[in-house]
Short mmCIF file of C-alpha atoms in Angstrom, two decimals:
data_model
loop_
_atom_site.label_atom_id
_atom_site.label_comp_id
_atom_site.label_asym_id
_atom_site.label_seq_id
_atom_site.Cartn_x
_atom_site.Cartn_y
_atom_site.Cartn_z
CA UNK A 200 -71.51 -50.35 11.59
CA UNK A 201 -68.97 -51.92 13.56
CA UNK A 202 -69.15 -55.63 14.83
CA UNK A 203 -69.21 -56.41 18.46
CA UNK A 204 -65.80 -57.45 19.73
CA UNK A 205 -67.05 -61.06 20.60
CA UNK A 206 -67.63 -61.70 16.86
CA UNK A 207 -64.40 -59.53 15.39
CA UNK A 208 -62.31 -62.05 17.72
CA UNK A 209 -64.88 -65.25 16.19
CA UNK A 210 -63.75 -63.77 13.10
CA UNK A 211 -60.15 -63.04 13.48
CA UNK A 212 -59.75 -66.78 14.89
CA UNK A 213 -61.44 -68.26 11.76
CA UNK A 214 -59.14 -65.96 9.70
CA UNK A 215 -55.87 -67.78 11.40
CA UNK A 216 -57.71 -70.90 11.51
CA UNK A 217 -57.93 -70.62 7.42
CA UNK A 218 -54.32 -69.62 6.90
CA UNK A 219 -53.40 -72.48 8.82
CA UNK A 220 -54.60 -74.64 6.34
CA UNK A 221 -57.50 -76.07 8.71
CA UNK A 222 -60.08 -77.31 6.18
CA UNK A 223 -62.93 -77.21 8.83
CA UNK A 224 -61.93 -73.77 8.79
CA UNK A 225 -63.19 -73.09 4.71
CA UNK A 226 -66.17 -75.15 5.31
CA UNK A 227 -66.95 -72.60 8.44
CA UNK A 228 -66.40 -69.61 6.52
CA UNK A 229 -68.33 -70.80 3.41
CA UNK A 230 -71.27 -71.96 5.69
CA UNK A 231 -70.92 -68.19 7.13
CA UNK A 232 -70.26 -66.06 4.54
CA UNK A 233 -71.31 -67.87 0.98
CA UNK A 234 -74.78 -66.78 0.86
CA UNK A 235 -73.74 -62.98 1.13
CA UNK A 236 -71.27 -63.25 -1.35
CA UNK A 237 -74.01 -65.42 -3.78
CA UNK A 238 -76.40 -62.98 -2.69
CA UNK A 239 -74.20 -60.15 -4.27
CA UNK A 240 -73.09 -62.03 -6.82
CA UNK A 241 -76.73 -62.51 -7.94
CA UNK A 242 -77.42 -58.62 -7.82
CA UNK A 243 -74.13 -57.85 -9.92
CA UNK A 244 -74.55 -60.27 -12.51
CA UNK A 245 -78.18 -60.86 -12.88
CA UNK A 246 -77.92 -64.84 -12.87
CA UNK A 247 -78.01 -67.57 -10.51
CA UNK A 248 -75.81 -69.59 -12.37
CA UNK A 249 -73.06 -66.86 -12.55
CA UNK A 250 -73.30 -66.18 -9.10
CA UNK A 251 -72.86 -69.76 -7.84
CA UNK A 252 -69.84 -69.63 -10.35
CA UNK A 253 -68.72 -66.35 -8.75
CA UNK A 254 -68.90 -68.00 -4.86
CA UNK A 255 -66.88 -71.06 -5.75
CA UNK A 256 -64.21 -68.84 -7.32
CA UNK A 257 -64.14 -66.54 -4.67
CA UNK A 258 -63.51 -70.06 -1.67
CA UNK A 259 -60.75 -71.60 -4.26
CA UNK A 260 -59.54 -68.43 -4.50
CA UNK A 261 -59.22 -68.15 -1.08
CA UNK A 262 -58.43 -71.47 0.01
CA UNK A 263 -55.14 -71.21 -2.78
CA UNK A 264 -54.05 -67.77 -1.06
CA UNK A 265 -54.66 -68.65 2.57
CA UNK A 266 -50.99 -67.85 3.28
CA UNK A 267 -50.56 -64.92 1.23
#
């Protein structure tokens, strides 16, 4: 299902926003998007503690490639 253009352009600016190096930026996009990735995290793995493990990895990870 596709997203409504208002939110792909919300998105797309966050993106930039991120490579940019603006930290409010990271905090935004873990406030969006860490409880889906934890959420998914928890269904692959099976633990809570794994899957908290699993979302900070995946924001470092992120934060340390924003301009790749």
């Amino acid at each position: 299902m596709d997203q409504p253009p208002r939110e792909d352009s919300a998105i797309a600016d966050l993106s930039q926003r991120l490579r940019d190096g603006d930290r409010s930026a990271l905090e935004e996009t873990y406030q969006r998007f860490s409880p889906l990735i934890h959420t998914l995290g928890l269904r692959v793995l099976g633990e809570h503690h794994e899957a908290e493990d699993l979302t900070q990895r995946v924001f470092l990870a992120a934060w340390s490639s924003r301009h790749t």
